[in-house]
CSV table of C-alpha atoms in Angstrom, one decimal:
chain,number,residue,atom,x,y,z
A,413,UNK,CA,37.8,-32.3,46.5
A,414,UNK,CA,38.3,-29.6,44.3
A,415,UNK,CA,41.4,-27.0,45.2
A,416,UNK,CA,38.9,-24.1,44.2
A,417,UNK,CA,35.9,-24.4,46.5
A,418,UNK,CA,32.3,-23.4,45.2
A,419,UNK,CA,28.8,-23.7,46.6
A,420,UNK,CA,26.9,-26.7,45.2
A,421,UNK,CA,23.9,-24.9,44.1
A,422,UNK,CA,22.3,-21.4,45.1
A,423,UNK,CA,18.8,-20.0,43.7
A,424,UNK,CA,16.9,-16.9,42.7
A,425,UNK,CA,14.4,-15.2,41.5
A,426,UNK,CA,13.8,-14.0,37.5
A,427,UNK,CA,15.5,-10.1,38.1
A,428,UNK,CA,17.4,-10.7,41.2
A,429,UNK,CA,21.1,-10.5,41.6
A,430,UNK,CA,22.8,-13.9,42.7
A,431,UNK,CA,26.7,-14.0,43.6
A,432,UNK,CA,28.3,-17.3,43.1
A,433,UNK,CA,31.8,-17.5,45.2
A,434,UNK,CA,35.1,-18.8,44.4
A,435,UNK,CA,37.3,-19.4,47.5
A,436,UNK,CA,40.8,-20.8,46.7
A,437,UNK,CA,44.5,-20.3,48.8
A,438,UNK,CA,47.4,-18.4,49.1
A,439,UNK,CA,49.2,-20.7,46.5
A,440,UNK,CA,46.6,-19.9,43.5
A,441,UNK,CA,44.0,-16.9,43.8
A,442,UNK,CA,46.0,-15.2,46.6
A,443,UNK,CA,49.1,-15.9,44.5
A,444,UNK,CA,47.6,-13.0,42.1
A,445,UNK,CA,46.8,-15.6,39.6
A,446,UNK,CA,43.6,-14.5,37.3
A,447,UNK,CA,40.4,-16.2,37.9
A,448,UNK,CA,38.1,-17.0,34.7
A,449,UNK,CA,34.5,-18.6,34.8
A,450,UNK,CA,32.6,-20.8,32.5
A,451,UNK,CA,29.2,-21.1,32.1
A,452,UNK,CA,28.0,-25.0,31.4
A,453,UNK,CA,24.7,-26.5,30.3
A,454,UNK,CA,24.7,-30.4,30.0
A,455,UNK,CA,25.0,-31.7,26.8
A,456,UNK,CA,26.0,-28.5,25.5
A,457,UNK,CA,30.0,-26.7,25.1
A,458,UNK,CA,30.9,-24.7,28.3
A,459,UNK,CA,31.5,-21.2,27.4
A,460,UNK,CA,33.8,-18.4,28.5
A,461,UNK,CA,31.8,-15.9,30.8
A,462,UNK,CA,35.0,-13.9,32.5
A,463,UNK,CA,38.5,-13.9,32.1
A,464,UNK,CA,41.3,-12.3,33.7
A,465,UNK,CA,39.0,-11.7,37.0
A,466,UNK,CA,37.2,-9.2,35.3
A,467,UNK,CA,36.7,-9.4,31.9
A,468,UNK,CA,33.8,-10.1,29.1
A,469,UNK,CA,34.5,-11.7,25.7
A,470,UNK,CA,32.4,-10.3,23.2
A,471,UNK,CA,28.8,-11.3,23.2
A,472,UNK,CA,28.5,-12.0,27.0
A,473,UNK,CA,25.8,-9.4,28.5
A,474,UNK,CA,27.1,-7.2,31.1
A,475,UNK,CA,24.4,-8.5,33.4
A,476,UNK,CA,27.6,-11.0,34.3
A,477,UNK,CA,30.6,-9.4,36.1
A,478,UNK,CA,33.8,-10.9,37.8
A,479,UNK,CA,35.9,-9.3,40.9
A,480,UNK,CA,38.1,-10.7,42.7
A,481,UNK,CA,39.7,-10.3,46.2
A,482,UNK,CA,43.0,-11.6,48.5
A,483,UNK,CA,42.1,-15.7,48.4
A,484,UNK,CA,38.8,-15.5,46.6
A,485,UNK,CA,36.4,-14.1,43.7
A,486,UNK,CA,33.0,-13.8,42.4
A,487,UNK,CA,30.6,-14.1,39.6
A,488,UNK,CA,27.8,-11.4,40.4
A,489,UNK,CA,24.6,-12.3,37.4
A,490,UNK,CA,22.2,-9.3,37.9
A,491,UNK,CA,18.8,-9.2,36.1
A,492,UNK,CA,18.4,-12.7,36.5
A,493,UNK,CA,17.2,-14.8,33.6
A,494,UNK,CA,15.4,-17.8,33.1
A,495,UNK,CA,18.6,-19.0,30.8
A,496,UNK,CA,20.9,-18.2,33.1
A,497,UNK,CA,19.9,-21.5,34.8
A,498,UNK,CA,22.9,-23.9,34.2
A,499,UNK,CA,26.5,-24.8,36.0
A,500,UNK,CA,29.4,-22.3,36.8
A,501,UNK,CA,32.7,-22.9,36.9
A,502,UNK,CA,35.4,-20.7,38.1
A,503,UNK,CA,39.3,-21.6,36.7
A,504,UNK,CA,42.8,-20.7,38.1
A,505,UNK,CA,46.3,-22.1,38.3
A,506,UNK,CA,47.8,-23.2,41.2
A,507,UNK,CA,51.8,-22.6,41.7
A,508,UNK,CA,52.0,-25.5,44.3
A,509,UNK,CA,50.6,-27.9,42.1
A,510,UNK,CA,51.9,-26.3,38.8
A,511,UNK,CA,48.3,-27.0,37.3
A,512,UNK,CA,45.2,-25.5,35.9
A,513,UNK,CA,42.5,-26.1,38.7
A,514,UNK,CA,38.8,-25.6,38.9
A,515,UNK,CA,35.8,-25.3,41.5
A,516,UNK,CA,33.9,-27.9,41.6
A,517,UNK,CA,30.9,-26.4,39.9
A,518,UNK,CA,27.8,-24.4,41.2
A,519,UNK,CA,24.3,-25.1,40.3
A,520,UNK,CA,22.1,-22.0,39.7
A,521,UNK,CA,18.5,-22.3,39.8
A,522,UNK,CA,16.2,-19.6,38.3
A,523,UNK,CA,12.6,-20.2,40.8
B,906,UNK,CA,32.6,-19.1,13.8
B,907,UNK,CA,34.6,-21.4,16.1
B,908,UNK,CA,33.6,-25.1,16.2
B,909,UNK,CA,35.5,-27.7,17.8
B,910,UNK,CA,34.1,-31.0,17.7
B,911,UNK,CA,34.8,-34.5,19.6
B,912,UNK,CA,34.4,-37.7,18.7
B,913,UNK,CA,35.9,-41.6,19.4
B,914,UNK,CA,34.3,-41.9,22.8
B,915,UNK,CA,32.8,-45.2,23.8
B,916,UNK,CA,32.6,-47.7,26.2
B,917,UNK,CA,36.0,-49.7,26.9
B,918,UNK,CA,37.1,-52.4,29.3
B,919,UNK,CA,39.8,-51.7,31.9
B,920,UNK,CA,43.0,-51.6,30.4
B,921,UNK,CA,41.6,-50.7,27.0
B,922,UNK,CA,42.6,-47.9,25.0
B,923,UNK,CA,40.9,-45.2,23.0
B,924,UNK,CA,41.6,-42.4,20.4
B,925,UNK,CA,39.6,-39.0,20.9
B,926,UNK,CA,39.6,-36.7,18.3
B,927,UNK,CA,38.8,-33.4,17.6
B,928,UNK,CA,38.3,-31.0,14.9
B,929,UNK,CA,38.7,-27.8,14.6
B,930,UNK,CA,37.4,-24.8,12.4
B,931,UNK,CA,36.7,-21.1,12.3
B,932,UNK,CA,39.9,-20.2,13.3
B,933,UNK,CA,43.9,-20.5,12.6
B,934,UNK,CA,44.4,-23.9,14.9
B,935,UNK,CA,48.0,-24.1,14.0
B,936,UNK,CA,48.5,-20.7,16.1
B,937,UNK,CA,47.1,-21.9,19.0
B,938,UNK,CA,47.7,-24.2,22.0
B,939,UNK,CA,45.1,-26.8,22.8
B,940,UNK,CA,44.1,-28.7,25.8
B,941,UNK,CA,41.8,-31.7,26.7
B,942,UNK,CA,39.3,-31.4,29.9
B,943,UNK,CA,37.5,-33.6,31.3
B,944,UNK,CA,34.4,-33.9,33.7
B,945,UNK,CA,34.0,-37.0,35.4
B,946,UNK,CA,30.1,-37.8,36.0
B,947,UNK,CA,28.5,-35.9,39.3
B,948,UNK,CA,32.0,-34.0,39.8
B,949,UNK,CA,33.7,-31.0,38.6
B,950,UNK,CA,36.2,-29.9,35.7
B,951,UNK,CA,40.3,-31.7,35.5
B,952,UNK,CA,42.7,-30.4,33.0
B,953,UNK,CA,43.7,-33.5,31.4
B,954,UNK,CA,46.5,-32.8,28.6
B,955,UNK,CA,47.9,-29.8,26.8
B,956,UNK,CA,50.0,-28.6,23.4
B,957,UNK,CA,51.6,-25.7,22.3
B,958,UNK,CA,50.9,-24.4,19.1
B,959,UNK,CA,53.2,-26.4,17.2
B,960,UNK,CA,52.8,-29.5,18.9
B,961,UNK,CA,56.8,-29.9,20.1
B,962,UNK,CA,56.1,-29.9,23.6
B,963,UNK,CA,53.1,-31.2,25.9
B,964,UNK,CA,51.7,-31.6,29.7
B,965,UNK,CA,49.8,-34.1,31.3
B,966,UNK,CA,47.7,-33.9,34.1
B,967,UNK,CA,49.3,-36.6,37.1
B,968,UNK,CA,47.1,-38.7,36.8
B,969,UNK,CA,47.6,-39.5,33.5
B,970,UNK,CA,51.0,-39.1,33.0
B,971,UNK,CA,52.2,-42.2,31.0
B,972,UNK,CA,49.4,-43.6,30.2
B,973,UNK,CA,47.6,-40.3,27.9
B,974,UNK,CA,49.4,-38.8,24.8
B,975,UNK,CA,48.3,-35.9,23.3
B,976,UNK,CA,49.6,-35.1,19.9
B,977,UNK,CA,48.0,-32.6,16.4
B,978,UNK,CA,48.1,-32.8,13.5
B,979,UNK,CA,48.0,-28.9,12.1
B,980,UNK,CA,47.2,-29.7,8.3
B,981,UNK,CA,43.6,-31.2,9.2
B,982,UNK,CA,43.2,-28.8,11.9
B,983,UNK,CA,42.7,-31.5,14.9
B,984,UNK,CA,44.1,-32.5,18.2
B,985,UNK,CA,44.1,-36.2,19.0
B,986,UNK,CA,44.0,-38.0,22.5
B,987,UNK,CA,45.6,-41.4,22.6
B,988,UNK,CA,44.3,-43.5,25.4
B,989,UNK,CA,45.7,-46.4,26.6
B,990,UNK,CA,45.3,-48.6,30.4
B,991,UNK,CA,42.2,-47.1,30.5
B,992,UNK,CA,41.1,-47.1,34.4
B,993,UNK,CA,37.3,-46.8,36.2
B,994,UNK,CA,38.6,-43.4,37.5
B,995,UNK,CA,39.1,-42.3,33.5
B,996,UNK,CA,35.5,-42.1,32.7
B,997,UNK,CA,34.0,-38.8,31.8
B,998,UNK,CA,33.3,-36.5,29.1
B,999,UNK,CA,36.1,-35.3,27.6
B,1000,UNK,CA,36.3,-32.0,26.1
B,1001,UNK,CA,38.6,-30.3,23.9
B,1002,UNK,CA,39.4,-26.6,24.2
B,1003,UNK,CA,41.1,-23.7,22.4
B,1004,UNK,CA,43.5,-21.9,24.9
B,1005,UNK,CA,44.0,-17.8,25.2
B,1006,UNK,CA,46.6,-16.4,27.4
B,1007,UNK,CA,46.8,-13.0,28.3
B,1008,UNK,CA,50.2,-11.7,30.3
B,1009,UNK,CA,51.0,-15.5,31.7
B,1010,UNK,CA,47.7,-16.0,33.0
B,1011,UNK,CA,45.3,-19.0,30.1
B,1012,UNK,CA,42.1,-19.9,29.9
B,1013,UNK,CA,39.6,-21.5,27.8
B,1014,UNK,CA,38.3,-19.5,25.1
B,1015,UNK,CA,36.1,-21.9,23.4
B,1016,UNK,CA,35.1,-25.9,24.2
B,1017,UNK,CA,33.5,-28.9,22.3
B,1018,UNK,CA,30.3,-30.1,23.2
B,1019,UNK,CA,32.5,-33.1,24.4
B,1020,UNK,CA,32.6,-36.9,24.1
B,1021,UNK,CA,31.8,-39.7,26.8
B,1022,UNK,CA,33.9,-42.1,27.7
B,1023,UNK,CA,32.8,-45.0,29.7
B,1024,UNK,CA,35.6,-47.3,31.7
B,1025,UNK,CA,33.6,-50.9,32.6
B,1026,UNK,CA,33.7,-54.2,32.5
């Protein structure tokens, strides 16, 4: 059971716009701690989509954006892409536990 | 260009131990903390170990407190994770990662393409 809670898998279409939610507590999101995302295709590195709630490091297309509100955020993909099929991650710390936590992972799947 | 690369994963018995490695390149290592993450098959991300930049002082995930000891080794730019009473629950692919903090708040800049590491009799 992971401390940040994702959906399992969601869908869409090639040029839709999917949101994929982060839901956490009071003790790590709603603490005001930053929320990052990470994009991961087995067998391959996972790579840094978003960090500090909002932000891009170079080379990620603005198609992928990050917000973030009270006890939860969001990873909105517009334009959706066939390549944008893999796992997503979101990332916080938690004060009560004094650790980094993560969600347990969404599954997009580009119909 | 920033490459981090595992390696020393394998299939160990209960109670075995194991040494991951990883090296680094394509940036200054030595100014940077590092951590270890793993992902346990069918389940999500766990922060495993970290060390600060210089290597004097490191964290450990509960679970592997005492048993997991990560150290570096800054003149062949790589980050080690000594295994030992290796457990069932311990198998996953481990990753190493570069960490990036901005105003308290880290993350994980860039990854490894990771290393399995099977626990079985």
């Amino acid at each position: 059971q992971s401390v940040l809670t994702q959906p399992p898998s969601m869908s869409g279409a090639p040029g839709q716009r999917v949101t994929v939610s982060c839901t956490g507590s009071s003790s790590n999101i709603g603490a005001g701690y930053d929320v990052h995302w990470y994009q991961y295709l087995p067998g391959t590195a996972p790579k840094l989509l978003i960090y500090g709630d909002t932000n891009r490091p170079s080379g990620v297309p603005d198609r992928f954006s990050g917000s973030k509100s009270a006890t939860s955020a969001s990873l909105a993909i517009t334009g959706l892409q066939a390549e944008d099929e893999a796992e997503y991650y979101c990332q916080s710390y938690d004060r009560s536990l004094s650790v980094v936590v993560f969600g347990g992972g969404t599954k997009l799947t580009v119909l | 260009e920033v490459q981090l690369v595992e390696s020393g994963g394998g299939l160990v018995k209960p109670g075995g131990s194991l040494r991951l490695s990883c090296a680094a390149s394509g940036f200054t290592f030595s100014s940077y903390s590092m951590n270890w993450v793993r992902q346990p098959p069918g389940k999500g991300l766990e922060w495993v170990a970290s060390t600060i930049s210089s290597g004097s002082y490191t964290f450990y995930a509960d679970s592997v407190k005492g048993r997991f000891t990560i150290f570096r080794d800054n003149a062949k730019n790589s980050l080690y994770l000594q295994m030992n009473s290796l457990r069932a629950a311990d198998t996953a692919v481990y990753y190493c990662a570069s960490e990036n903090c901005t105003i308290g708040d880290c993350f994980y800049d860039f990854w490894g393409q990771g290393t399995l590491v099977t626990v079985s009799s």
